[in-house]
Coordinates of C-alpha atoms in Angstrom, one line a residue:
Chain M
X1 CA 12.7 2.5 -3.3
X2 CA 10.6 -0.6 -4.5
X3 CA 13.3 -2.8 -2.8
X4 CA 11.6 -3.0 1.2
X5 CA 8.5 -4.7 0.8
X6 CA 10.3 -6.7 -2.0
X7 CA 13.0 -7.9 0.4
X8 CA 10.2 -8.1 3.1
X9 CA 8.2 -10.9 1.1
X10 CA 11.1 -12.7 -0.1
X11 CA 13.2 -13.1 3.2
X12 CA 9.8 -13.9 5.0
X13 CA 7.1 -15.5 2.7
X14 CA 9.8 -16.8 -0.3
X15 CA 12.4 -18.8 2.0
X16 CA 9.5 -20.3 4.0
X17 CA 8.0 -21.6 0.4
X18 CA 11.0 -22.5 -1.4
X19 CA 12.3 -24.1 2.1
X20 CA 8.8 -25.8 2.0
X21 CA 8.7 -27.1 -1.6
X22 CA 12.0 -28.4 -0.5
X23 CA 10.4 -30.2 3.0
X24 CA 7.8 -31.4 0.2
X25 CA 10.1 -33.1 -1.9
X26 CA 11.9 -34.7 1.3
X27 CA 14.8 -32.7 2.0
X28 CA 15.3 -32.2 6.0
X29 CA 18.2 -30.4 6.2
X30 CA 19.1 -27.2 7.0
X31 CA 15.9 -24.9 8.5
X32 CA 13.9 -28.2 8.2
X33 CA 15.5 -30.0 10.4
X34 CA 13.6 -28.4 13.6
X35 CA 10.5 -29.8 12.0
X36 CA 11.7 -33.0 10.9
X37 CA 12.8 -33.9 13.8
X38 CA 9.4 -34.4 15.4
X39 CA 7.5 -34.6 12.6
X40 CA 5.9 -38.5 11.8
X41 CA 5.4 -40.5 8.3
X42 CA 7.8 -38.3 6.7
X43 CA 9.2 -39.4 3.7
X44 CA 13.2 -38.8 2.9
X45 CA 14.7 -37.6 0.1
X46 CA 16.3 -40.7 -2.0
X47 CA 17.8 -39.3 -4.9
X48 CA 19.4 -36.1 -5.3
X49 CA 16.5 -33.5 -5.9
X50 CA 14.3 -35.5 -3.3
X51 CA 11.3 -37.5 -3.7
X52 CA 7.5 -37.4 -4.5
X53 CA 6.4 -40.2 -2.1
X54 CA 4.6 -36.7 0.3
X55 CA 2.6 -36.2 -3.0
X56 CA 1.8 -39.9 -4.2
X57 CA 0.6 -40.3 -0.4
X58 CA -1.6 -37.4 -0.1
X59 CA -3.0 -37.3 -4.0
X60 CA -3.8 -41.1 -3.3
X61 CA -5.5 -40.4 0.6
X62 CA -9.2 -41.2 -0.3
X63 CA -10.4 -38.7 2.3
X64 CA -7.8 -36.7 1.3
X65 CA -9.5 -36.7 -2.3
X66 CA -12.8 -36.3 -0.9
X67 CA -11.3 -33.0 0.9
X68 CA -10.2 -31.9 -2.5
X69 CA -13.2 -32.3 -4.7
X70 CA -15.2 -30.9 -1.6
X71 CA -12.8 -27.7 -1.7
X72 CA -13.0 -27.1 -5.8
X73 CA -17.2 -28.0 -5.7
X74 CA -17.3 -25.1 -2.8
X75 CA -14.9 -22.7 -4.7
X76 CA -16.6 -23.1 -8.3
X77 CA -20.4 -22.4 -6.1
X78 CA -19.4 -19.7 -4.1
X79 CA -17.2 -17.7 -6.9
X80 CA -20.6 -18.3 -9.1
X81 CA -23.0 -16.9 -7.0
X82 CA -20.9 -14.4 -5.8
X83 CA -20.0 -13.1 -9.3
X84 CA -24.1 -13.3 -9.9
X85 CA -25.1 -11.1 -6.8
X86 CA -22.1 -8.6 -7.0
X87 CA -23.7 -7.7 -10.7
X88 CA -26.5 -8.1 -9.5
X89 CA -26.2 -5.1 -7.6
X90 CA -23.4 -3.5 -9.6
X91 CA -26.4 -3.3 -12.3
X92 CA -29.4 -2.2 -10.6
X93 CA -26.8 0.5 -9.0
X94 CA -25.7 1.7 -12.5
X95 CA -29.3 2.0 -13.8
X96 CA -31.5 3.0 -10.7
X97 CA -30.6 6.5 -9.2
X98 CA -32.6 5.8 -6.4
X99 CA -31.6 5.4 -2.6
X100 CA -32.4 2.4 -2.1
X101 CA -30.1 1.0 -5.0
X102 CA -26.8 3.0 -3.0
X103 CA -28.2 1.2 0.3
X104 CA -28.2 -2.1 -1.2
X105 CA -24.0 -1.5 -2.3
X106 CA -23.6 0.3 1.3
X107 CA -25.3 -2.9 2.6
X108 CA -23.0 -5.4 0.8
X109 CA -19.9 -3.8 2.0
X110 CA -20.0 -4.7 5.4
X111 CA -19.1 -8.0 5.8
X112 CA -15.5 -6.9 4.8
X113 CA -15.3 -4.5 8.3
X114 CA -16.6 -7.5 10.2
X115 CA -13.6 -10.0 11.4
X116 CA -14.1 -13.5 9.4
X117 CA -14.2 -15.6 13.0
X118 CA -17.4 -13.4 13.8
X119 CA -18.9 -13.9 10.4
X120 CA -18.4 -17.4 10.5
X121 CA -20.0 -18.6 14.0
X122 CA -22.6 -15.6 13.6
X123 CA -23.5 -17.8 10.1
X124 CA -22.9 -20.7 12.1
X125 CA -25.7 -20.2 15.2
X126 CA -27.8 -18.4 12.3
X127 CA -27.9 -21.9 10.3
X128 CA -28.2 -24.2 13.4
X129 CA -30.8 -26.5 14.6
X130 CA -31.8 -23.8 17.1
X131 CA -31.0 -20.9 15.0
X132 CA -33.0 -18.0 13.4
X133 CA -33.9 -19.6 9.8
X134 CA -35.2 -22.7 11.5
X135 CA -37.3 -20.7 14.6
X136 CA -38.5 -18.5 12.0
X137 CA -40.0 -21.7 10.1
X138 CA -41.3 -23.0 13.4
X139 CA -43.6 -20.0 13.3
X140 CA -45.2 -21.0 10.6
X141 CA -45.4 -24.7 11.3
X142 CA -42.9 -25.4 8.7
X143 CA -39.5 -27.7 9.9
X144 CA -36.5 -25.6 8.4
X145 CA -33.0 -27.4 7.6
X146 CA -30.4 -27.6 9.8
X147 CA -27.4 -26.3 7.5
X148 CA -24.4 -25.6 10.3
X149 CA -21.7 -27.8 9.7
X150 CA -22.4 -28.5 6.2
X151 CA -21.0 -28.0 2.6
X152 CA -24.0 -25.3 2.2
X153 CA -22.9 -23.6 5.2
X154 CA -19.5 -23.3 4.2
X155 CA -21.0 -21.9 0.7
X156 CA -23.0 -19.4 2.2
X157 CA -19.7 -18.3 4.9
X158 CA -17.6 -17.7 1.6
X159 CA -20.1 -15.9 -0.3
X160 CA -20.7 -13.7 2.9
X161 CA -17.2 -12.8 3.3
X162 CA -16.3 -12.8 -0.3
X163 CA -19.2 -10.7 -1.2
X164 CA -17.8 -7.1 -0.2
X165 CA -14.8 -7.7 -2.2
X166 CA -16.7 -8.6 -5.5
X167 CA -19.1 -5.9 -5.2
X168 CA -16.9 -3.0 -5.2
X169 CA -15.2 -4.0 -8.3
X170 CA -17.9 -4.7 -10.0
X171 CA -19.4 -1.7 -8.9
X172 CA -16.4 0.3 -10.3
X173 CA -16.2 -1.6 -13.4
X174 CA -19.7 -1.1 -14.1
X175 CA -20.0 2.4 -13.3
X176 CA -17.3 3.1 -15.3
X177 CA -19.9 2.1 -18.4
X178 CA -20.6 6.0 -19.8
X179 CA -24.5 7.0 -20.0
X180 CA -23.9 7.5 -23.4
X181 CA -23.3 4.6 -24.3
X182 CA -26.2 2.7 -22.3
X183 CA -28.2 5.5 -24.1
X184 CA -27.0 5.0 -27.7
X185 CA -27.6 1.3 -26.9
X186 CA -31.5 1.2 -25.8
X187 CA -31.8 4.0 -28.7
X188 CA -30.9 1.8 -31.5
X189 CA -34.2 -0.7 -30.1
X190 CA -31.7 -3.2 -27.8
X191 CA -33.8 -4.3 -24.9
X192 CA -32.5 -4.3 -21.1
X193 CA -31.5 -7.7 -21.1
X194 CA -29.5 -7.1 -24.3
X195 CA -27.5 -3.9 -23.7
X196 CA -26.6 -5.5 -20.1
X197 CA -25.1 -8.3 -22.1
X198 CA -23.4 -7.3 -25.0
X199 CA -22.8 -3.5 -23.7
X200 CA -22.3 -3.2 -20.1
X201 CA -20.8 -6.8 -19.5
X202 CA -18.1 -6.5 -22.1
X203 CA -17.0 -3.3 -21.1
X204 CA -16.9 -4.3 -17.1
X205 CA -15.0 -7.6 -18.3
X206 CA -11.2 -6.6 -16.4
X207 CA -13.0 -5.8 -13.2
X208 CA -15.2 -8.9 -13.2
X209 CA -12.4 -11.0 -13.9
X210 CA -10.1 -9.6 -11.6
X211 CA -13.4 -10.2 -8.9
X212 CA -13.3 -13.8 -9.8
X213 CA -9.7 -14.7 -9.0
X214 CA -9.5 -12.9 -6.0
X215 CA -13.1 -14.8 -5.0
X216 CA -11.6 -17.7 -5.7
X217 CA -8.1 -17.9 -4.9
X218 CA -9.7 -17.1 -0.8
X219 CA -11.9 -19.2 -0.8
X220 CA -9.4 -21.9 -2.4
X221 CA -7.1 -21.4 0.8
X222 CA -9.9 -20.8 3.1
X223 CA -9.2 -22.2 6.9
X224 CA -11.4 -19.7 9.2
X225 CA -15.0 -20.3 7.4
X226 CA -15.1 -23.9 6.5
X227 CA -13.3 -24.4 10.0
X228 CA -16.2 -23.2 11.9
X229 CA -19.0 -23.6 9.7
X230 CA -18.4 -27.1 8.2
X231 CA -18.5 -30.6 9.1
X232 CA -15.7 -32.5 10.5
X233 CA -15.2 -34.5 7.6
X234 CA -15.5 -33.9 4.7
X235 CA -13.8 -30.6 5.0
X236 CA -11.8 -28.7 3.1
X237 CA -8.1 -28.4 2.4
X238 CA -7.3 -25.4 4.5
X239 CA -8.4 -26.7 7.5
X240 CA -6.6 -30.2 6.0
X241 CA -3.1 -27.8 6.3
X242 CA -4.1 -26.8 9.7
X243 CA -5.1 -30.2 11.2
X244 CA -1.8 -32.4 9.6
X245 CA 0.3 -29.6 11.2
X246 CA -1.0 -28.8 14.7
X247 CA -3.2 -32.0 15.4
X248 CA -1.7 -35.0 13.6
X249 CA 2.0 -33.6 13.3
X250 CA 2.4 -34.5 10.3
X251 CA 4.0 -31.2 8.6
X252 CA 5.1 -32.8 5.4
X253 CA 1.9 -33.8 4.3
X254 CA 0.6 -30.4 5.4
X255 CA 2.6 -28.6 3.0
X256 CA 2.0 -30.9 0.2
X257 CA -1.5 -29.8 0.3
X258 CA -0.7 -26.3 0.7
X259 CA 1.1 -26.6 -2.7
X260 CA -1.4 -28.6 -4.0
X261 CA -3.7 -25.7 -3.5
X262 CA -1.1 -23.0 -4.6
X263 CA -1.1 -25.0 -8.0
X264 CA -4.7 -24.5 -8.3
X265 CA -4.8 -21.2 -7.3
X266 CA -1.9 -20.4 -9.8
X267 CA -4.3 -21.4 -12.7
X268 CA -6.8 -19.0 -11.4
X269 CA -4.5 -16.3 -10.7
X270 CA -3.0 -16.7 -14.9
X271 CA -6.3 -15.2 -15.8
X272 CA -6.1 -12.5 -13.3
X273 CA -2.5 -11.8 -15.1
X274 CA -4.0 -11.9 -18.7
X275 CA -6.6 -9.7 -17.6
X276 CA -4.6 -7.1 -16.8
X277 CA -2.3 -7.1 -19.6
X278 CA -4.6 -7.1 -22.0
X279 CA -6.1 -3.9 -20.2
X280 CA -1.9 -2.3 -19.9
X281 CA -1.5 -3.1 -23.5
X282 CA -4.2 -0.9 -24.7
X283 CA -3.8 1.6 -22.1
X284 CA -1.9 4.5 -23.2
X285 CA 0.4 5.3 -20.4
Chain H
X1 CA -48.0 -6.1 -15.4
X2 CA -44.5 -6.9 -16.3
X3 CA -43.6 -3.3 -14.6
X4 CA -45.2 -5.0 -11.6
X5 CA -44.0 -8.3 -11.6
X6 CA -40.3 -6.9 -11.7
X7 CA -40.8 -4.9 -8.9
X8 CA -42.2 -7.5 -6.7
X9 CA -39.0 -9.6 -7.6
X10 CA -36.6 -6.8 -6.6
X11 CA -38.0 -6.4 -3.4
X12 CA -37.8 -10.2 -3.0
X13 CA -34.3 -9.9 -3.5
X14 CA -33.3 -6.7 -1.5
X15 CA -35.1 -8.1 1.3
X16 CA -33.3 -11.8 1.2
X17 CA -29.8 -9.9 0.9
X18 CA -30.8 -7.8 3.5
X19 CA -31.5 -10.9 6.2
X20 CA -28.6 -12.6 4.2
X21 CA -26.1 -10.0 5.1
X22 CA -27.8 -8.6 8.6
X23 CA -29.6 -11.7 9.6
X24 CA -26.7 -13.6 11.1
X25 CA -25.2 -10.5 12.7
X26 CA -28.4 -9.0 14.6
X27 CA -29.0 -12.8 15.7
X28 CA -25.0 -13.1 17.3
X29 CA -26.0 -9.3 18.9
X30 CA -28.9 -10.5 20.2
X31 CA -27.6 -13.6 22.2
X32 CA -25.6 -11.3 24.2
X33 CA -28.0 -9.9 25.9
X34 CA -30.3 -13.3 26.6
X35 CA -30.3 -15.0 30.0
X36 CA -31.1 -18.4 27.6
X37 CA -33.0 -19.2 24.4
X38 CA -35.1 -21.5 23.9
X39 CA -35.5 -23.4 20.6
X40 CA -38.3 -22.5 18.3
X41 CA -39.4 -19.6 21.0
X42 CA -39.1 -16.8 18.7
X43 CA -37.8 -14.4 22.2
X44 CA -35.1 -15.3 24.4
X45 CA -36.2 -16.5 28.0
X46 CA -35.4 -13.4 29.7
X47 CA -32.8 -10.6 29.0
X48 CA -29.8 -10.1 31.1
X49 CA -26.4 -8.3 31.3
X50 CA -24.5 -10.4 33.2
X51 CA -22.5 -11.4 30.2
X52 CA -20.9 -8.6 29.8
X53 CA -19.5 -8.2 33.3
X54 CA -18.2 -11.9 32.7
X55 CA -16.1 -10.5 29.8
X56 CA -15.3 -7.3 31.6
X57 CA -14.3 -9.0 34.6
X58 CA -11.9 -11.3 32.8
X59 CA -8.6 -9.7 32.7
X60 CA -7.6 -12.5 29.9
X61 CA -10.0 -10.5 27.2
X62 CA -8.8 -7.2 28.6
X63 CA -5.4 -7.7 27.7
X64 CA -6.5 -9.4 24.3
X65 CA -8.4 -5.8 23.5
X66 CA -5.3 -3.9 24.6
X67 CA -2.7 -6.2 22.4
X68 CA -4.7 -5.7 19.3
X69 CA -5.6 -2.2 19.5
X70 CA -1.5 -1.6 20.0
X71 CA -1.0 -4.0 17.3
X72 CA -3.1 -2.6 14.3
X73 CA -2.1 1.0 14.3
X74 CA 1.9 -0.5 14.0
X75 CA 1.0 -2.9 11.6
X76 CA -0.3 0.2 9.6
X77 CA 2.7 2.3 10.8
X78 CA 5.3 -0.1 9.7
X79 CA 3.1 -1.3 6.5
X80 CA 3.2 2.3 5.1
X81 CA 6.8 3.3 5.8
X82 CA 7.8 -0.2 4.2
X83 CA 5.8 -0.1 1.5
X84 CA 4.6 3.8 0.6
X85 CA 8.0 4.6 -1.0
X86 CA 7.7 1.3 -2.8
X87 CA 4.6 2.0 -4.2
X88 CA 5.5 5.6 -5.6
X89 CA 8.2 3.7 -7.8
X90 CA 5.9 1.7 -8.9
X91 CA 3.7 4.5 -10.1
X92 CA 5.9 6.6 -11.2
X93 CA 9.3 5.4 -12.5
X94 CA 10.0 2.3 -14.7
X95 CA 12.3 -0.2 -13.8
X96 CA 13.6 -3.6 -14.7
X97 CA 11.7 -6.1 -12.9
X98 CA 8.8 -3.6 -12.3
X99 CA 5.9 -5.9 -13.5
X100 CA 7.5 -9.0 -12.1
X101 CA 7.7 -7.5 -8.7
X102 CA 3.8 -6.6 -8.8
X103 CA 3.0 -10.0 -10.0
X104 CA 5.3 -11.5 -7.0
X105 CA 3.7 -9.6 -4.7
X106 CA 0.4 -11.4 -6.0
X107 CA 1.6 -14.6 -5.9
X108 CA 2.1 -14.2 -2.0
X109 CA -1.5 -13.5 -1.9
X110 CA -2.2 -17.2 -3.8
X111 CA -0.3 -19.2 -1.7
X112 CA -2.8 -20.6 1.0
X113 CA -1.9 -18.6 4.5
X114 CA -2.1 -21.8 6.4
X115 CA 0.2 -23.7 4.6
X116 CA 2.8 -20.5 5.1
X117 CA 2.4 -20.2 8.7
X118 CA 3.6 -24.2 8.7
X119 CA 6.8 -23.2 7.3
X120 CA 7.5 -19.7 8.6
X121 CA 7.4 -21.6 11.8
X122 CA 11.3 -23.2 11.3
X123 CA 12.7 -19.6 10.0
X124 CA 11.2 -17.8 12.9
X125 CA 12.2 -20.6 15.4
X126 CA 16.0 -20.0 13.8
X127 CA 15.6 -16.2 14.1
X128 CA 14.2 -16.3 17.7
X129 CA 11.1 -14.5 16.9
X130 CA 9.0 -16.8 18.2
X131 CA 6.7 -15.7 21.1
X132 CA 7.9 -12.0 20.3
X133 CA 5.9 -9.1 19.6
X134 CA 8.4 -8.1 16.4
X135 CA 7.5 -11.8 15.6
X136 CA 4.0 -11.2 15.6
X137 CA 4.3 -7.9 13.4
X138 CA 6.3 -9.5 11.3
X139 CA 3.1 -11.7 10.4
X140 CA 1.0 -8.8 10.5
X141 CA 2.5 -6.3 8.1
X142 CA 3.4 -9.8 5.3
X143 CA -0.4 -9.5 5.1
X144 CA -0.7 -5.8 4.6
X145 CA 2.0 -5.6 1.8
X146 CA -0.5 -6.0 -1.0
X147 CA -3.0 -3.7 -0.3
X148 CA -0.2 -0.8 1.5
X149 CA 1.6 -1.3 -2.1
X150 CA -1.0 -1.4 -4.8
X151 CA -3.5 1.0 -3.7
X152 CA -1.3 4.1 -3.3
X153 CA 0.9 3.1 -6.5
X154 CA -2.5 3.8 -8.5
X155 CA -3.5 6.8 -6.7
X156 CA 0.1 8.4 -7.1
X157 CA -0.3 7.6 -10.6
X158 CA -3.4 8.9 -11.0
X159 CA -1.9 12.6 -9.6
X160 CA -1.5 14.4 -12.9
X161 CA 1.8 14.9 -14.1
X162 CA 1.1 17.9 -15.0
X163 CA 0.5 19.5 -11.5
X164 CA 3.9 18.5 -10.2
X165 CA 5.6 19.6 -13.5
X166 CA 3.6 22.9 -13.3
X167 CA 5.0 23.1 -9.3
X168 CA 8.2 22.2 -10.4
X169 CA 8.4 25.2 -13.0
X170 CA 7.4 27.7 -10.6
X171 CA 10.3 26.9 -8.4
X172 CA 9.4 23.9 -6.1
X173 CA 12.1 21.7 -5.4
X174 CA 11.5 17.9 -5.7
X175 CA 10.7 17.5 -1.9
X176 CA 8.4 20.3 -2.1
X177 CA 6.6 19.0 -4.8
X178 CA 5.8 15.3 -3.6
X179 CA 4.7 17.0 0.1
X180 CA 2.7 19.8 -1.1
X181 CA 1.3 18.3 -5.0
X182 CA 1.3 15.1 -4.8
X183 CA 1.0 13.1 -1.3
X184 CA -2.6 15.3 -0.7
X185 CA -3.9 14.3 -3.9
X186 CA -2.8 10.9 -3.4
X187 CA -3.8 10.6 0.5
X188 CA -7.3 9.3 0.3
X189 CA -6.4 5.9 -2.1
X190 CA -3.2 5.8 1.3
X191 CA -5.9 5.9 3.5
X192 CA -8.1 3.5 1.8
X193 CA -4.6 1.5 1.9
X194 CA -4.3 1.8 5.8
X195 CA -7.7 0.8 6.7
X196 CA -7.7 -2.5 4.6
X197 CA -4.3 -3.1 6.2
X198 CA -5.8 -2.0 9.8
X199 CA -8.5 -4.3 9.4
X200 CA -6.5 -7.3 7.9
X201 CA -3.8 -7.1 10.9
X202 CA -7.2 -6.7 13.3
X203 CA -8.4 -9.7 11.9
X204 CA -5.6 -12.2 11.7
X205 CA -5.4 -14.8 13.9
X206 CA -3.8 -18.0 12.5
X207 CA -0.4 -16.4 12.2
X208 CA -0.4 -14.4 15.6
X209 CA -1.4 -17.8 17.6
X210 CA 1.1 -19.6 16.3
X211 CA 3.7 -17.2 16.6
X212 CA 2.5 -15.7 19.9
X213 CA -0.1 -17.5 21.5
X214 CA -0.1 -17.8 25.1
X215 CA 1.9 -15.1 26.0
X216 CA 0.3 -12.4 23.3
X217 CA -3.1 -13.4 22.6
X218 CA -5.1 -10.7 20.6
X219 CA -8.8 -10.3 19.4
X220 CA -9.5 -13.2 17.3
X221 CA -7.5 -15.4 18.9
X222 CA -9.1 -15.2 22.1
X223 CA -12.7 -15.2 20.1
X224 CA -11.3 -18.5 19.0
X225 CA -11.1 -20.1 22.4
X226 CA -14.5 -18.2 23.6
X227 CA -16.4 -19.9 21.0
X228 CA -15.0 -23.1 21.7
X229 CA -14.8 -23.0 25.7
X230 CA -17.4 -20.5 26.6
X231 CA -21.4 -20.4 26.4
X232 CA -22.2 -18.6 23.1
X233 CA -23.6 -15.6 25.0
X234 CA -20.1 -14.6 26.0
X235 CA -18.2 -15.3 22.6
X236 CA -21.6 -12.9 21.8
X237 CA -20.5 -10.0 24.1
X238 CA -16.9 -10.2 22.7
X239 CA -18.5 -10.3 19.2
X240 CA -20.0 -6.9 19.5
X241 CA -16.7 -5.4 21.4
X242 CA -14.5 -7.0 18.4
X243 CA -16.6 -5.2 15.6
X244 CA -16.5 -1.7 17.7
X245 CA -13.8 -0.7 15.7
X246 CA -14.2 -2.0 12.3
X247 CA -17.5 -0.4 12.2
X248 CA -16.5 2.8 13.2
X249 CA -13.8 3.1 10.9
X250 CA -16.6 1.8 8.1
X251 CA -18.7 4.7 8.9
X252 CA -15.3 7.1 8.7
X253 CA -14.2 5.9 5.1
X254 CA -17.5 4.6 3.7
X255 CA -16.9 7.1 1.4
X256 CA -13.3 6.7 0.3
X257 CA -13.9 3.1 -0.2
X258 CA -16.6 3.0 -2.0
X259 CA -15.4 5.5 -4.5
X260 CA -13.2 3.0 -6.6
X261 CA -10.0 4.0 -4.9
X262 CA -9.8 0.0 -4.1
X263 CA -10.2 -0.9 -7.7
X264 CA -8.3 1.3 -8.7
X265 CA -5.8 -0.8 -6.7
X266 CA -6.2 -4.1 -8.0
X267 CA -5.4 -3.5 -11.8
X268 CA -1.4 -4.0 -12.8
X269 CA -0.6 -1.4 -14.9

C-alpha cells in the first residue's frame, strides 16, 4: 500500500537526481545525452566515475561565491527572525486569552493562501522607490529607503512567506505546554521571562526545531522571492540554477549548484531527523 | 509603569505585523483600481476600471484561469488516491523500510525544486511528456506527495485503536470499519492534506512552464509574464483574481488548519 507514492518519487524525482549527480560528475550518456548535446562549457568525464572539474569551476566562480555567501547570510536572517516572531506570537497566544492574541495567529497565516509570485511583487512595489513605505515617509518629510531589489528585500519576501509555516508549529508546540505546568512554574516565584525560557521553550523544542529546518531548507532553494525581489547580482543560488539552465545554457553548472545547495540543506534537514527521533524514542507507541 | 510600558510595546508590534503582513497586499489591491499613481501622492490620480476589462477581454488569462482551476482539483484527486492508502500504512502497520521511506520522502522536499525541474527535463523529453497535460500533473502531484502522505498518516493514527477494535467485535468487517470508524475521524487532518496540496499545485509555476509553457499556461505562469510585460495595474487585477480562491478556501478550513492537524503532520513517528 505505501509502494505508489514511493515508486512515484523515485521514478520521477530519484532518476532525475541520480541521473543529475551523474551529469555533475561528467557522464553524458544515456538520458543526458539530450542535454549534453546543446549544452556549452561542459566538462567530460575522464576517468571511470567521472570528473569534478563542474564543481572546481563553480566553487571557484567569484560571483558564484558571492551568490553563495549571499544565499546562507539570507537563510541564517530570515530563519532567525522568523523563529523570533513565530514565538513571538506562539507566546502571547498561549498566555493572552484575549481576541486579539487569536487575530494576530489568524493574521500570520495568510501569507501561506497567497501564491509566492503575488507575495513577492506585492513586497516588491511595497519596498520600491515609489511604494507605500517610502510615500508614507514623504508625508512626514522624512526620505524612506528604497529596499526593492535588495538583500533586505529578499529577507523580508522569505520571512513573509515562511512566516505562516513557522507559526503554526510553534503555535502547536507551545500550546501543547499544560496550564499546570505554566502555573506550578510562576507559583514556585519564576518570573515571565524565566518560565518562558526554561519551561515553555524546552518543552516546545521538537516543534521549534522542526519550524527551523523546514524555514530554512525553502528559503535555501528559494527561486520565486529573491527572483523578483532581489538585485540582479548578487543573487542567490536558486535563481543561479534557473539562469545557468534557461539563459546561459549551461545545465551542468546549473546542477552543480543545485547539489551544492542540497548538501547544505542535508545538514539542516539531520537535525530535523534527530529531532524527531529523539521525540519516537520516548514516545510510547 | 512597567504594566504600561509593555503594553505600548505590544501594540507597537501587533500594529507593525499587521502592515508587515497586510501592508503589501492592500497596496498590490489598490493599484488595480488606479488610473496612475503618482510618487509621494499618498492617493492615486484618479480611479478607474478599465484594468479589469483589459484582463477580461484577454482570452490568454481566460484560458490561464480555466487550466488551473481544472488542474488543482486533479492534482488533489490523483495526490490522494496515490498517496492516502500510502499513508494508512504508514500509520498503521509496520514495515521494513517504514522510517526510511518517510525520511526519503523528506529528502525530496530538500532538494532545491529548480535544480530538479533541470533534470526532469531529459526523462520527460525521453517519455514524451513534454508539452502534455499528464506531463504537467505529473509535476504537480511530485509536489503534493509530502503533505497528501504525512498529514493523513498522523490523523489515521491518531483514530483510537480502540474504536475500530470495538467495531470490529460487534461484527464489522474490515471494510466496514475503515469507511464507517476510521476515515470520518480521520477526514479533517485528509482535508487539511488536500488544501495544502490544492494550493501548492495552484501555486506552482516553475515546473508547469517548463514542461507546458506555451501551449498550457496556468495562473502563475501567466502572472509571471504580466509582471514583466504589462503595466503593474494589470498584473494588479490578475493579482486579486489569483488569490480568489486561496482565500476562500482559507476562510473554509481556517479552522482545521489552525487546529494542529498540520503539525501533527510534520513529526516522523
Amino acid at each position: 500500500m505505501a509502494l505508489p507514492p514511493i515508486v512515484l518519487i523515485l521514478v520521477f524525482v530519484g532518476l532525475p537526481i541520480v541521473t543529475a549527480l551523474l551529469y555533475s560528475l561528467g557522464h553524458t550518456g544515456g538520458l543526458n545525452s539530450v542535454t549534453a548535446t546543446i549544452a556549452q562549457h561542459q566538462h567530460v568525464a575522464t576517468s571511470w566515475w567521472g570528473t569534478l572539474d563542474a564543481y572546481r569551476e563553480v566553487l571557484t566562480n567569484a560571483r558564484l561565491q558571492r551568490d553563495l555567501a549571499l544565499t546562507v547570510t539570507v537563510t541564517v536572517v530570515s530563519t532567525v527572525a522568523v523563529m523570533l516572531v513565530a514565538f513571538g506570537i506562539a507566546l502571547y497566544q498561549r498566555l493572552s486569552d484575549s481576541r486579539l492574541a487569536k487575530a494576530l495567529a489568524v493574521l500570520a497565516i495568510v501569507p501561506m493562501f497567497i501564491p509566492v509570485v503575488i507575495g513577492s511583487w506585492a513586497i516588491l512595489l511595497f519596498y520600491s522607490g515609489t511604494g507605500f513605505v517610502r510615500t508614507a515617509l514623504a508625508q512626514i518629510g522624512v526620505e524612506g529607503p528604497v529596499w526593492a531589489y535588495t538583500q533586505t528585500a529578499i529577507i523580508i519576501g522569505s520571512v513573509w512567506t515562511s512566516l505562516p509555516f513557522a507559526v503554526l508549529m510553534i503555535s502547536s508546540g507551545v500550546q501543547a505546554v499544560p496550564d499546570a505546568v505554566i502555573e506550578a512554574s510562576r507559583d514556585a516565584g519564576a518570573s515571565l521571562a524565566r518560565t518562558v525560557w526554561s519551561v515553555i521553550l524546552p518543552m516546545a523544542t521538537v516543534p521549534v526545531i522542526i519550524a527551523a529546518t523546514f524555514t530554512a531548507i525553502g528559503v535555501l532553494g528559494s527561486f520565486t522571492v529573491p527572483y523578483f525581489t532581489g538585485p540582479n547580482a548578487p543573487t542567490m543560488l536558486g535563481v543561479d540554477i534557473n539562469n545557468y539552465f534557461s539563459s546561459f545554457n549551461q545545465p551542468q553548472q546549473s546542477v552543480v549548484m543545485a547539489f551544492v545547495v542540497f548538501a547544505l540543506a542535508s545538514v539542516i534537514g539531520a537535525a530535523y531527523v534527530w529531532a524527531n527521533f529523539r521525540t519516537a524514542a520516548k514516545a510510547v507507541r | 509603569m512597567g504594566r504600561v510600558a509593555l503594553r505600548g510595546l505590544l501594540a507597537v508590534a501587533v500594529i507593525t505585523l499587521c502592515l508587515f503582513v497586510f501592508g503589501p497586499l492592500l497596496w498590490l489591491a489598490s493599484q488595480a483600481f488606479a488610473t496612475s499613481w503618482t510618487y509621494p501622492n499618498l492617493l492615486p490620480d484618479g480611479l478607474t476600471t478599465r484594468w479589469w476589462k483589459v484582463v477580461l477581454d484577454d482570452p490568454a488569462l481566460g484560458a490561464a484561469v480555466q487550466n488551473s482551476l481544472t488542474f488543482a482539483p486533479l492534482t488533489v484527486l490523483i495526490s490522494a488516491l496515490v498517496c492516502l492508502p500510502a499513508a494508512y500504512a504508514f500509520a498503521r502497520r509496520e514495515f521494513p523500510g517504514r522510517r526510511a521511506m518517510l525520511i526519503g520522502l523528506f529528502a525530496t522536499n530538500a532538494f532545491p525544486k529548480m535544480g530538479l525541474f533541470a533534470t526532469m527535463a531529459s526523462l520527460f523529453y525521453a517519455l514524451n511528456l513534454m508539452q502534455t497535460v499528464l506531463g504537467i500533473l505529473i509535476v504537480h502531484v511530485i509536489g503534493t506527495v509530502v503533505f497528501m502522505t504525512w498529514i493523513p498518516a498522523a490523523a489515521f493514527a491518531s483514530v483510537p485503536r480502540s474504536l475500530e477494535e470495538a467495531a470490529r467485535d460487534a461484527g464489522a468487517k474490515p471494510l466496514r470499519v475503515f469507511f464507517t470508524v476510521t476515515l470520518p475521524l480521520a477526514l479533517p487532518g485528509i482535508a487539511v492534506a488536500a488544501i495544502m496540496s490544492f494550493l501548492a499545485s495552484f501555486d506552482e509555476a516553475q515546473g508547469t512552464y517548463l514542461v507546458g509553457a506555451p501551449d498550457y499556461m496556468t495562473m502563475p505562469t501567466q502572472m509571471y509574464s504580466l509582471i514583466l510585460n504589462y503595466p503593474p495595474q494589470v498584473a494588479a487585477v490578475f493579482s486579486i483574481m489569483l488569490s480568489v480562491p486561496s482565500v476562500l478556501l482559507l476562510l473554509l478550513v481556517r479552522k482545521h488548519v489552525m487546529g494542529g492537524h498540520l503539525a501533527e503532520g510534520f513529526q516522523i513517528r
